[in-house]
Coordinates of C-alpha atoms and ligand atoms in Angstrom, one line a residue:
X1 CA -14.2 56.0 45.2
X2 CA -12.8 58.0 48.1
X3 CA -10.3 60.7 47.3
X4 CA -7.5 62.0 49.3
X5 CA -9.4 65.3 49.8
X6 CA -12.0 63.4 51.8
X7 CA -9.5 62.2 54.4
X8 CA -8.9 65.6 56.0
X9 CA -5.4 66.3 54.7
X10 CA -4.3 69.9 54.3
X11 CA -3.9 71.4 50.8
X12 CA -0.1 71.5 50.8
X13 CA 0.0 67.7 51.4
X14 CA -2.7 67.2 48.7
X15 CA -0.4 69.1 46.3
X16 CA 2.5 66.8 47.2
X17 CA 0.2 63.7 46.7
X18 CA -0.8 65.0 43.3
X19 CA 2.9 65.5 42.4
X20 CA 3.5 61.9 43.4
X21 CA 0.8 60.7 41.1
X22 CA -1.2 59.0 43.8
X23 CA -4.8 59.1 42.5
X24 CA -6.8 57.5 45.3
X25 CA -5.9 56.3 48.8
X26 CA -5.0 52.7 49.4
X27 CA -7.1 50.7 51.9
X28 CA -4.7 51.3 54.8
X29 CA -4.5 55.0 54.0
X30 CA -8.3 55.3 53.8
X31 CA -8.7 53.6 57.1
X32 CA -5.7 55.0 59.1
X33 CA -5.4 58.7 58.0
X34 CA -8.8 59.9 59.3
X35 CA -8.3 58.2 62.6
X36 CA -4.9 59.6 63.1
X37 CA -5.9 63.1 62.0
X38 CA -9.0 63.3 64.1
X39 CA -7.7 62.2 67.5
X40 CA -4.7 61.6 69.6
X41 CA -4.9 57.8 69.7
X42 CA -2.8 54.7 69.7
X43 CA -3.2 52.6 66.7
X44 CA -2.4 49.0 65.7
X45 CA -2.6 48.5 61.9
X46 CA -2.2 45.1 60.4
X47 CA -0.9 45.7 56.9
X48 CA 1.5 44.0 54.6
X49 CA 4.5 45.8 53.0
X50 CA 3.5 47.3 49.7
X51 CA 0.1 48.4 50.9
X52 CA 1.0 52.1 51.1
X53 CA 1.4 52.2 54.9
X54 CA 4.3 54.6 54.9
X55 CA 1.9 57.2 53.6
X56 CA -0.8 56.0 56.0
X57 CA 1.3 57.2 58.9
X58 CA 3.5 59.7 57.1
X59 CA 0.9 62.2 56.0
X60 CA -0.9 62.5 59.4
X61 CA 2.5 62.7 61.1
X62 CA 3.6 65.6 58.9
X63 CA 0.3 67.4 59.3
X64 CA 0.4 67.1 63.1
X65 CA 3.9 68.2 63.9
X66 CA 4.8 71.8 64.6
X67 CA 7.3 72.8 61.9
X68 CA 8.1 76.1 63.7
X69 CA 9.7 74.1 66.6
X70 CA 13.0 72.4 66.2
X71 CA 12.2 69.8 68.9
X72 CA 12.1 66.2 67.8
X73 CA 8.3 65.4 67.9
X74 CA 8.1 62.2 65.9
X75 CA 10.1 59.0 66.0
X76 CA 9.8 56.2 63.5
X77 CA 11.5 52.9 64.2
X78 CA 12.0 50.5 61.3
X79 CA 13.9 47.2 61.1
X80 CA 16.5 47.9 58.4
X81 CA 18.7 50.6 57.0
X82 CA 17.1 50.2 53.6
X83 CA 13.6 50.7 55.0
X84 CA 14.8 53.6 57.2
X85 CA 16.1 55.4 54.1
X86 CA 13.1 54.5 52.1
X87 CA 10.7 56.0 54.7
X88 CA 12.9 59.1 55.0
X89 CA 12.9 59.6 51.3
X90 CA 9.1 59.2 51.1
X91 CA 8.5 61.6 54.0
X92 CA 10.8 64.1 52.4
X93 CA 8.7 63.9 49.2
X94 CA 5.4 64.2 51.2
X95 CA 6.7 67.3 53.0
X96 CA 8.0 69.1 49.9
X97 CA 5.6 72.0 50.3
X98 CA 6.0 72.3 54.1
X99 CA 8.3 75.0 55.4
X100 CA 11.0 73.9 57.8
X101 CA 10.2 70.2 58.1
X102 CA 13.3 68.2 58.7
X103 CA 13.3 64.4 58.5
X104 CA 16.6 62.7 59.5
X105 CA 17.5 59.1 59.1
X106 CA 19.7 57.4 61.6
X107 CA 21.0 53.9 61.0
X108 CA 24.1 51.7 61.5
X109 CA 26.9 51.4 59.0
X110 CA 27.2 55.2 58.4
X111 CA 29.0 58.0 60.3
X112 CA 27.3 58.5 63.7
X113 CA 28.9 62.0 63.9
X114 CA 27.3 63.1 60.7
X115 CA 24.0 61.8 61.8
X116 CA 24.4 63.6 65.2
X117 CA 25.2 66.8 63.4
X118 CA 22.0 66.5 61.3
X119 CA 19.9 65.9 64.5
X120 CA 21.5 68.9 66.2
X121 CA 20.4 71.1 63.3
X122 CA 16.8 70.3 64.3
X123 CA 14.8 67.3 63.2
X124 CA 11.1 67.2 63.9
X125 CA 11.0 63.6 62.6
X126 CA 13.7 61.0 63.2
X127 CA 13.5 57.7 61.3
X128 CA 15.8 55.1 62.9
X129 CA 16.9 51.5 63.2
X130 CA 16.7 50.3 66.8
X131 CA 20.4 49.5 67.2
X132 CA 21.7 52.9 66.1
X133 CA 18.9 54.7 68.0
X134 CA 19.9 53.0 71.2
X135 CA 23.5 53.8 70.6
X136 CA 22.7 57.5 70.0
X137 CA 20.5 57.8 73.1
X138 CA 23.3 56.2 75.1
X139 CA 25.7 58.8 73.9
X140 CA 23.3 61.7 74.4
X141 CA 23.3 62.5 70.7
X142 CA 19.5 62.5 70.3
X143 CA 16.7 63.6 72.6
X144 CA 13.4 61.8 72.3
X145 CA 12.0 62.8 75.7
X146 CA 9.5 65.2 74.2
X147 CA 8.1 63.3 71.3
X148 CA 4.4 63.2 70.7
X149 CA 4.3 60.4 68.1
X150 CA 6.1 57.1 67.9
X151 CA 5.7 54.8 64.9
X152 CA 6.8 51.2 65.1
X153 CA 7.0 50.2 61.4
X154 CA 7.1 46.5 60.5
X155 CA 7.0 45.7 64.2
X156 CA 7.0 41.9 63.6
X157 CA 10.1 42.1 61.5
X158 CA 11.9 44.2 64.1
X159 CA 11.0 41.7 66.8
X160 CA 12.0 38.8 64.5
X161 CA 15.4 40.4 64.2
X162 CA 15.8 40.4 67.9
X163 CA 15.2 44.1 68.6
X164 CA 12.7 43.5 71.5
X165 CA 15.0 44.7 74.2
X166 CA 16.3 47.7 72.2
X167 CA 12.7 48.8 71.5
X168 CA 11.8 48.5 75.1
X169 CA 14.9 50.6 76.1
X170 CA 14.1 53.2 73.4
X171 CA 10.4 53.5 74.4
X172 CA 11.4 53.9 78.1
X173 CA 13.2 57.1 77.0
X174 CA 10.0 58.6 75.5
X175 CA 7.2 60.4 77.4
X176 CA 4.2 58.4 78.7
X177 CA 1.9 60.9 77.1
X178 CA 2.3 60.3 73.4
X179 CA 0.5 58.4 70.6
X180 CA 2.0 55.2 69.4
X181 CA 1.2 53.8 66.0
X182 CA 2.2 50.3 65.4
X183 CA 2.3 48.8 61.8
X184 CA 2.8 45.1 61.4
X185 CA 2.1 42.5 58.7
X186 CA 1.4 39.8 61.2
X187 CA 0.5 39.7 64.9
X188 CA 2.8 37.2 66.6
X189 CA 2.6 37.2 70.4
X190 CA 5.7 39.3 70.8
X191 CA 4.0 42.2 68.9
X192 CA 0.9 41.7 71.1
X193 CA 3.2 42.0 74.1
X194 CA 4.6 45.4 72.9
X195 CA 1.1 46.6 72.1
X196 CA -0.1 45.7 75.5
X197 CA 2.8 47.1 77.4
X198 CA 3.3 50.4 75.6
X199 CA -0.1 51.3 74.2
X200 CA -3.3 52.5 75.7
X201 CA -6.6 51.2 74.2
X202 CA -5.3 51.3 70.7
X203 CA -7.7 51.5 67.8
X204 CA -7.2 48.5 65.5
X205 CA -7.4 48.4 61.7
X206 CA -6.8 45.4 59.5
X207 CA -6.0 45.5 55.8
X208 CA -6.9 42.2 54.1
X209 CA -7.0 39.2 56.3
X210 CA -5.2 39.0 59.6
X211 CA -2.0 36.9 59.5
X212 CA -2.5 36.0 55.9
X213 CA -0.1 36.4 53.0
X214 CA -1.0 39.0 50.3
X215 CA -3.9 37.6 48.2
X216 CA -2.2 38.6 45.0
X217 CA 0.4 36.0 45.6
X218 CA 0.0 32.5 44.2
X219 CA 1.7 29.8 46.3
X220 CA 3.2 26.8 44.6
X221 CA 5.4 23.9 45.7
X222 CA 7.6 21.5 43.9
X223 CA 8.7 18.2 45.4
X224 CA 12.2 17.1 44.5
X225 CA 15.0 14.9 46.0
X226 CA 17.2 16.7 48.5
X227 CA 20.1 16.7 46.1
X228 CA 18.1 18.2 43.3
X229 CA 17.3 21.5 44.8
X230 CA 19.8 23.4 42.7
X231 CA 19.0 21.8 39.3
X232 CA 15.3 22.4 40.2
X233 CA 16.0 26.1 40.9
X234 CA 17.7 26.4 37.5
X235 CA 14.7 24.8 35.7
X236 CA 12.3 27.1 37.5
X237 CA 14.4 30.1 36.3
X238 CA 14.6 28.7 32.7
X239 CA 10.9 28.2 32.6
X240 CA 10.4 31.8 33.4
X241 CA 12.8 33.7 31.1
X242 CA 11.6 37.1 32.4
X243 CA 12.1 36.2 36.1
X244 CA 12.9 39.0 38.5
X245 CA 13.2 37.2 41.8
X246 CA 14.4 36.8 45.4
X247 CA 15.6 33.3 46.3
X248 CA 15.7 32.6 50.0
X249 CA 18.2 30.3 51.7
X250 CA 18.4 29.5 55.4
X251 CA 22.1 30.3 56.0
X252 CA 24.6 32.8 54.8
X253 CA 26.7 30.0 53.6
X254 CA 24.0 28.4 51.4
X255 CA 23.1 31.9 50.1
X256 CA 26.6 32.6 49.0
X257 CA 27.0 29.1 47.5
X258 CA 23.8 29.2 45.5
X259 CA 24.5 32.7 44.2
X260 CA 28.1 31.7 43.2
X261 CA 26.8 28.6 41.4
X262 CA 24.2 30.6 39.5
X263 CA 26.7 33.2 38.5
X264 CA 29.1 30.4 37.3
X265 CA 26.2 29.0 35.3
X266 CA 25.7 32.3 33.5
X267 CA 22.6 33.7 35.3
X268 CA 22.3 37.3 36.4
X269 CA 22.5 36.5 40.1
X270 CA 23.8 38.1 43.2
X271 CA 24.1 37.3 46.9
X272 CA 22.8 39.4 49.8
X273 CA 23.7 38.4 53.4
X274 CA 25.1 39.6 56.6
X275 CA 28.8 38.7 55.9
X276 CA 29.0 41.3 53.1
X277 CA 30.1 44.8 53.9
X278 CA 27.5 47.5 53.7
X279 CA 29.2 48.7 50.6
X280 CA 28.9 45.3 49.0
X281 CA 25.3 45.1 49.9
X282 CA 24.6 48.5 48.5
X283 CA 26.2 47.4 45.2
X284 CA 24.1 44.3 45.0
X285 CA 20.9 46.1 45.8
X286 CA 21.6 48.8 43.2
X287 CA 22.2 46.2 40.6
X288 CA 19.0 44.4 41.6
X289 CA 17.0 47.6 41.5
X290 CA 18.3 48.3 38.0
X291 CA 17.4 44.7 37.1
X292 CA 21.0 43.9 36.2
X293 CA 20.5 41.1 38.8
X294 CA 17.5 39.0 38.0
X295 CA 18.0 36.5 40.8
X296 CA 18.9 37.9 44.2
X297 CA 19.8 35.1 46.6
X298 CA 19.3 36.3 50.1
X299 CA 19.0 35.4 53.8
X300 CA 15.9 36.4 55.6
X301 CA 17.6 39.0 57.7
X302 CA 19.4 40.7 54.8
X303 CA 16.3 40.7 52.6
X304 CA 14.2 42.7 55.1
X305 CA 13.4 46.0 53.8
X306 CA 13.9 45.2 50.2
X307 CA 11.8 48.0 48.6
X308 CA 11.5 46.7 45.1
X309 CA 7.9 46.6 43.8
X310 CA 7.9 44.4 40.7
X311 CA 9.5 41.1 41.9
X312 CA 7.8 38.4 39.9
X313 CA 8.8 35.4 41.9
X314 CA 9.9 34.5 45.4
X315 CA 11.7 31.2 45.5
X316 CA 12.0 29.4 48.8
X317 CA 15.2 27.3 48.0
X318 CA 14.7 26.0 51.5
X319 CA 11.8 26.6 53.8
X320 CA 12.3 28.8 56.9
X321 CA 12.0 27.5 60.4
X322 CA 9.1 29.7 61.2
X323 CA 5.9 30.3 59.4
X324 CA 6.0 34.0 60.0
X325 CA 9.2 34.1 58.0
X326 CA 7.4 32.5 55.1
X327 CA 4.8 35.3 55.2
X328 CA 7.5 37.9 55.0
X329 CA 9.3 36.1 52.2
X330 CA 6.2 35.7 50.0
X331 CA 5.2 39.3 50.8
X332 CA 8.2 40.5 48.7
X333 CA 6.2 39.7 45.6
X334 CA 2.7 40.7 44.7
X335 CA 3.4 44.3 45.9
X336 CA 1.7 47.5 44.8
X337 CA -1.3 45.7 43.2
X338 CA 0.8 43.4 41.0
X339 CA 0.5 39.6 41.1
X340 CA 3.3 37.4 42.1
X341 CA 4.3 33.8 42.6
X342 CA 5.9 32.3 45.7
X343 CA 7.5 28.9 44.9
X344 CA 8.7 26.4 47.4
X345 CA 11.2 23.7 46.6
X346 CA 10.5 20.9 49.1
X347 CA 11.5 17.3 49.7
X348 CA 8.9 14.8 50.6
X349 CA 9.7 14.8 54.2
X350 CA 9.0 18.6 54.3
X351 CA 5.5 18.3 52.9
X352 CA 3.8 18.7 56.3
X353 CA 5.4 22.1 56.5
X354 CA 3.3 23.1 53.5
X355 CA 0.2 22.1 55.3
X356 CA 1.2 24.1 58.3
X357 CA 1.8 27.2 56.2
X358 CA -1.5 26.7 54.4
X359 CA -3.3 26.7 57.7
X360 CA -1.5 29.8 58.9
X361 CA -1.9 31.9 55.8
X362 CA -5.3 30.6 55.0
X363 CA -4.4 30.0 51.3
X364 CA -3.9 26.8 49.4
X365 CA -0.7 25.9 47.7
X366 CA -0.7 24.5 44.2
X367 CA 1.3 21.3 43.7
X368 CA 3.4 21.8 40.6
X369 CA 5.9 19.7 38.7
X370 CA 9.4 20.8 37.8
X371 CA 9.3 21.0 34.0
X372 CA 11.2 18.3 32.1
X373 CA 14.3 19.3 30.1
X374 CA 12.4 19.1 26.8
X375 CA 9.6 21.2 28.1
X376 CA 12.0 23.9 29.0
X377 CA 13.6 23.7 25.6
X378 CA 10.3 24.1 24.0
X379 CA 9.4 27.1 26.1
X380 CA 12.7 28.7 25.4
X381 CA 12.4 28.1 21.7
X382 CA 9.0 29.8 21.5
X383 CA 10.3 32.6 23.7
X384 CA 13.2 33.1 21.4
X385 CA 10.9 33.2 18.3
X386 CA 8.8 35.8 20.0
X387 CA 11.8 37.8 21.0
X388 CA 13.0 37.9 17.4
X389 CA 9.6 38.9 16.3
X390 CA 9.4 41.7 18.8
X391 CA 12.9 43.0 18.3
X392 CA 13.1 46.5 16.9
X393 CA 15.3 46.6 13.8
X394 CA 18.4 48.7 14.3
X395 CA 18.7 50.8 11.1
X396 CA 22.5 50.8 11.5
X397 CA 22.4 47.2 10.3
X398 CA 21.6 48.6 6.8
X399 CA 25.2 49.6 6.3
X400 CA 26.3 46.0 6.7
X401 CA 23.5 44.3 4.9
X402 CA 25.2 43.9 1.5
X403 CA 28.1 42.1 3.1
X404 CA 25.8 40.0 5.3
X405 CA 23.7 39.1 2.3
X406 CA 26.9 37.9 0.6
X407 CA 27.7 35.6 3.6
X408 CA 24.1 34.2 3.8
X409 CA 23.3 34.0 0.1
X410 CA 21.9 30.7 -1.1
X411 CA 20.2 29.9 2.2
X412 CA 16.5 29.9 1.9
X413 CA 14.1 31.5 4.4
X414 CA 13.2 28.3 6.3
X415 CA 16.8 27.2 6.6
X416 CA 17.7 30.7 7.7
X417 CA 15.1 30.7 10.5
X418 CA 16.2 27.3 11.6
X419 CA 19.8 28.5 11.8
X420 CA 18.9 31.7 13.7
X421 CA 17.0 30.0 16.4
X422 CA 19.5 27.2 16.6
X423 CA 22.2 29.8 17.6
X424 CA 20.5 30.1 21.0
X425 CA 18.4 26.9 21.2
X426 CA 21.2 24.4 20.8
X427 CA 22.8 25.5 24.1
X428 CA 19.6 24.6 25.9
X429 CA 19.0 21.5 23.9
X430 CA 22.5 20.2 24.6
X431 CA 22.1 20.8 28.3
X432 CA 18.6 19.5 28.8
X433 CA 18.6 16.7 26.2
X434 CA 18.5 13.4 28.1
X435 CA 18.3 15.1 31.6
X436 CA 16.2 13.2 34.1
X437 CA 12.8 14.0 35.6
X438 CA 13.5 15.9 38.9
X439 CA 10.0 15.3 40.4
X440 CA 9.5 13.1 43.4
X441 CA 6.0 11.9 44.0
X442 CA 4.5 14.0 46.8
X443 CA 2.5 10.9 47.8
X444 CA -0.5 10.5 50.1
X445 CA -3.4 12.8 50.1
X446 CA -1.6 15.6 48.5
X447 CA -0.8 13.7 45.4
X448 CA -2.2 15.2 42.2
X449 CA -0.3 13.0 39.9
X450 CA -2.0 11.9 36.8
X451 CA -4.3 14.8 36.9
X452 CA -4.2 17.8 34.7
X453 CA -3.5 21.2 36.2
X454 CA -7.1 22.1 35.9
X455 CA -8.1 19.1 37.8
X456 CA -9.4 16.7 35.2
X457 CA -8.7 13.2 36.2
X458 CA -10.2 11.5 33.2
X459 CA -7.4 12.4 30.9
X460 CA -6.0 9.3 29.1
X461 CA -2.3 8.7 29.6
X462 CA -1.9 8.0 25.9
X463 CA -3.3 9.5 22.8
X464 CA -2.7 13.1 24.0
X465 CA -1.8 15.7 21.5
X466 CA -0.1 18.9 22.7
X467 CA -0.5 22.1 20.8
X468 CA 1.1 25.5 20.7
X469 CA -1.0 28.6 20.2
X470 CA 0.3 32.1 19.6
X471 CA -1.8 33.9 22.2
X472 CA -1.1 34.2 25.9
X473 CA -1.3 36.5 28.9
X474 CA -0.4 39.5 26.8
X475 CA -3.6 38.9 24.9
X476 CA -5.7 38.8 28.1
X477 CA -6.0 35.1 28.5
X478 CA -5.6 32.9 31.6
X479 CA -6.0 29.1 31.4
X480 CA -9.7 29.3 32.1
X481 CA -10.5 31.9 29.4
X482 CA -8.3 30.3 26.9
X483 CA -10.0 26.9 27.5
X484 CA -13.4 28.6 27.0
X485 CA -12.2 30.3 23.8
X486 CA -10.9 27.0 22.3
X487 CA -14.0 25.1 23.3
X488 CA -16.3 27.6 21.9
X489 CA -14.3 28.2 18.7
X490 CA -13.7 24.5 17.8
X491 CA -17.0 23.4 19.3
X492 CA -15.6 20.9 21.7
X493 CA -17.0 19.4 24.9
X494 CA -16.3 20.7 28.5
X495 CA -13.5 18.3 29.2
X496 CA -11.9 18.0 25.8
X497 CA -9.2 20.5 26.4
X498 CA -6.7 20.1 29.2
X499 CA -3.2 20.9 30.5
X500 CA -3.7 24.5 29.4
X501 CA -0.6 26.4 30.1
X502 CA -0.7 30.1 29.4
X503 CA 2.6 31.9 29.0
X504 CA 3.3 35.5 28.3
X505 CA 2.7 35.7 24.5
X506 CA 1.9 32.1 23.7
X507 CA 0.3 29.0 25.3
X508 CA 0.1 25.2 25.2
X509 CA -2.9 22.9 25.6
X510 CA -3.7 19.2 25.1
X511 CA -6.6 17.3 23.6
X512 CA -7.2 13.7 22.7
X513 CA -5.9 12.8 19.3
X514 CA -9.5 12.5 18.0
X515 CA -9.9 16.3 18.2
X516 CA -6.7 17.2 16.4
X517 CA -8.2 17.4 12.9
X518 CA -11.0 19.7 14.0
X519 CA -8.6 22.0 15.9
X520 CA -6.1 22.3 13.0
X521 CA -8.9 22.8 10.5
X522 CA -10.5 25.6 12.6
X523 CA -7.2 27.4 13.1
X524 CA -6.3 27.5 9.4
X525 CA -6.3 31.2 8.4
X526 CA -8.2 32.0 11.6
X527 CA -8.2 35.6 12.6
X528 CA -9.2 37.5 15.8
X529 CA -9.4 41.3 15.6
X530 CA -7.5 41.1 12.3
X531 CA -4.7 39.0 13.7
X532 CA -3.9 35.4 12.8
X533 CA -4.4 33.0 15.6
X534 CA -2.2 30.1 14.9
X535 CA -2.3 26.6 16.4
X536 CA 0.4 24.0 15.8
X537 CA 1.0 20.5 17.1
X538 CA 3.8 20.6 19.6
X539 CA 6.5 18.0 19.4
X540 CA 6.4 17.4 23.1
X541 CA 3.2 15.6 24.2
X542 CA 3.8 16.1 27.9
X543 CA 2.5 18.9 30.1
X544 CA 4.7 22.0 29.4
X545 CA 5.9 24.6 31.7
X546 CA 5.7 23.2 35.2
X547 CA 2.3 21.4 35.1
X548 CA 0.9 19.5 37.9
X549 CA -2.2 19.2 40.0
X550 CA -4.1 22.2 41.0
X551 CA -6.7 21.4 43.5
X552 CA -9.1 23.3 41.3
X553 CA -7.1 26.5 41.5
X554 CA -6.3 28.8 38.7
X555 CA -3.0 28.5 37.1
X556 CA -1.2 31.8 36.4
X557 CA 2.2 30.5 35.7
X558 CA 4.3 33.1 34.0
X559 CA 6.7 33.0 31.2
X560 CA 7.7 34.8 28.0
X561 CA 9.7 38.0 27.7
X562 CA 13.2 38.8 27.0
X563 CA 16.1 37.2 28.6
X564 CA 19.1 35.5 27.2
X565 CA 19.3 31.7 27.4
X566 CA 22.1 30.2 29.3
X567 CA 24.8 27.7 29.2
X568 CA 24.9 24.3 30.7
X569 CA 26.5 23.4 34.0
X570 CA 29.6 22.1 32.3
X571 CA 30.2 25.4 30.6
X572 CA 31.0 27.2 33.7
X573 CA 32.2 30.7 33.4
X574 CA 32.0 30.8 29.6
X575 CA 29.2 33.3 29.5
X576 CA 29.3 35.6 32.4
X577 CA 26.5 38.1 32.3
X578 CA 26.4 41.3 34.2
X579 CA 26.5 39.5 37.5
X580 CA 26.9 40.8 41.0
X581 CA 30.1 38.8 41.6
X582 CA 32.0 42.0 42.1
X583 CA 29.7 42.7 45.1
X584 CA 30.2 39.3 46.7
X585 CA 33.1 37.9 48.6
X586 CA 34.9 35.2 46.6
X587 CA 34.5 32.7 49.3
X588 CA 31.7 31.8 51.7
X589 CA 31.7 32.7 55.4
X590 CA 33.1 29.4 56.3
X591 CA 30.9 29.3 59.4
X592 CA 29.4 26.0 60.3
X593 CA 25.8 25.5 59.8
X594 CA 24.1 25.5 63.1
X595 CA 21.3 23.2 64.0
X596 CA 18.1 25.3 64.2
X597 CA 15.2 25.0 66.5
X598 CA 11.9 24.4 64.8
X599 CA 9.2 26.5 66.5
X600 CA 6.3 25.9 64.2
X601 CA 6.8 22.7 62.4
Ligands
AMP1 P1 4.6 51.0 51.2 O1 3.6 50.0 51.6 O2 4.6 52.3 52.1 O3 6.0 50.4 51.2 O4 4.3 51.6 49.7 C1 4.4 50.8 48.6 C2 4.5 51.7 47.3 O5 3.2 52.2 47.0 C3 5.4 52.9 47.4 O6 6.2 52.8 46.3 C4 4.5 54.1 47.5 O7 5.1 55.2 46.8 C5 3.3 53.6 46.7 N1 2.0 54.2 47.1 C6 1.7 54.5 48.4 N2 0.4 55.0 48.4 C7 0.0 55.0 47.1 C8 -1.3 55.4 46.5 N3 -2.3 55.9 47.2 N4 -1.4 55.3 45.2 C9 -0.3 54.8 44.4 N5 0.8 54.4 44.9 C10 1.0 54.5 46.3

């Protein structure tokens, strides 16, 4: 494997890299750093966020500037304040062993006088958002007439946000003789226009596939009636107790409304949109980073530059107008080598949009079903049992044990367990008991109904037995390997096991009733690596946890972990968790929803 040493970086930068704990360069770094170090060239790099592109341009830039001079030599334009600050922080860390290197961030929503003062002190590298940069140039507060390097970071996002004219203006204030390095996740024609107009024979590198979403992201869609979007969203959250997600809405008004409803319903949710003050947005983002907010409901513009690496799910509450926007949304998950899931809630009439996105991103979607109420109850119950099992005993409890034993005396173990889990479970049960199925047939050629998620159409509708097994993702299984394990262990045929649904620390699967005896017999006192592997018949014979057709793809649905269960709709406000309500205005913007053009669909 290539090491940073081989890329041509100087020792002081290698020391900083070592302090950062980066062991080997990412693909974009491996490709871009030697090119940028070796020659004065323009560069177009197609790379998603989360690929390490800041370091790909940051290290060469720091190595190339003259730190003895106070002249501004490098300008980095980035779409948002968050990204601007993130880049500045990273560059400051990269240059920790360089003498006299100054990196200054300039962005809207903060004092322009302070920023001008910092520039005046001498900033070899300026990281800026286009709007504030243009403003400062106009007022003569910054001089970029002598820069040698200009980086356009997330160029497609900047142009999406309408910064085309600002960028052109800014670039017209820079010298002709300079190197321009353009980084973009996608290459829409506007970016190509910028590249053509302002760059000279740029070298081109591509990380992953051009115009495609990150391959670590699994794309799923759920077909529901138009009025069921919100209950569907709640079910998706309840099926994934450990969810840490961004939920995208199309308008600020919807964003605010969905966040408020989630907060009322007891979820750890917050809103992020342009009608909030900078201060409110900072509060929400801080809570999200600390995971006090598990569901961040955001508009596309406000979500740009979210620099959080371990988002497990992106949920498209509504699809965006443009496919490029979908790519940006789904790119918020599956970052830094982790896998992620991008879920889309669609109505039947929107299904053609899924097809259009598939064509564009060159990846298939998996058709999934919103879990039924009882499936969610079951998932939550097992999740709760696991949570109890994994809870570390607090020794302080010892002091109170005699009194607690007095209260609980006379209740036997089984009864006690039932009571403990009922404390949480009953809330879910009361809410979901008797709720309707939210799925609408997705009809036509896309329909996968009646098939198992692993694509087996010969499953009988009746006579299925569903099982619970106490191993899951944590034990290294996915649906395929678990199926293989069960088949080999019980000695069953290739198609005898279906609807395999692997969760974090447990799983479900189905067989025909004829196989039940063999399965239960095999898994009596059955151990793997000294640990009991236990199989029980599940009360719910359906497909648990968001099953559905799969078009032969792997299912990596996530669940398990440690989050509290929540109240039902009718229990509004009773159980407010640490929500971001403080950071949100109490009412929505009140603006009318404008009709949008549909460029791609
Ligand atoms: P970026 O694409 O620049 O937003 O980087 C995504 C994340 O990956 C940041 O948190 C970086 O600190 C981290 N990162 C960048 N390069 C490496 C590397 N070579 N090894 C490990 N982490 C990295």
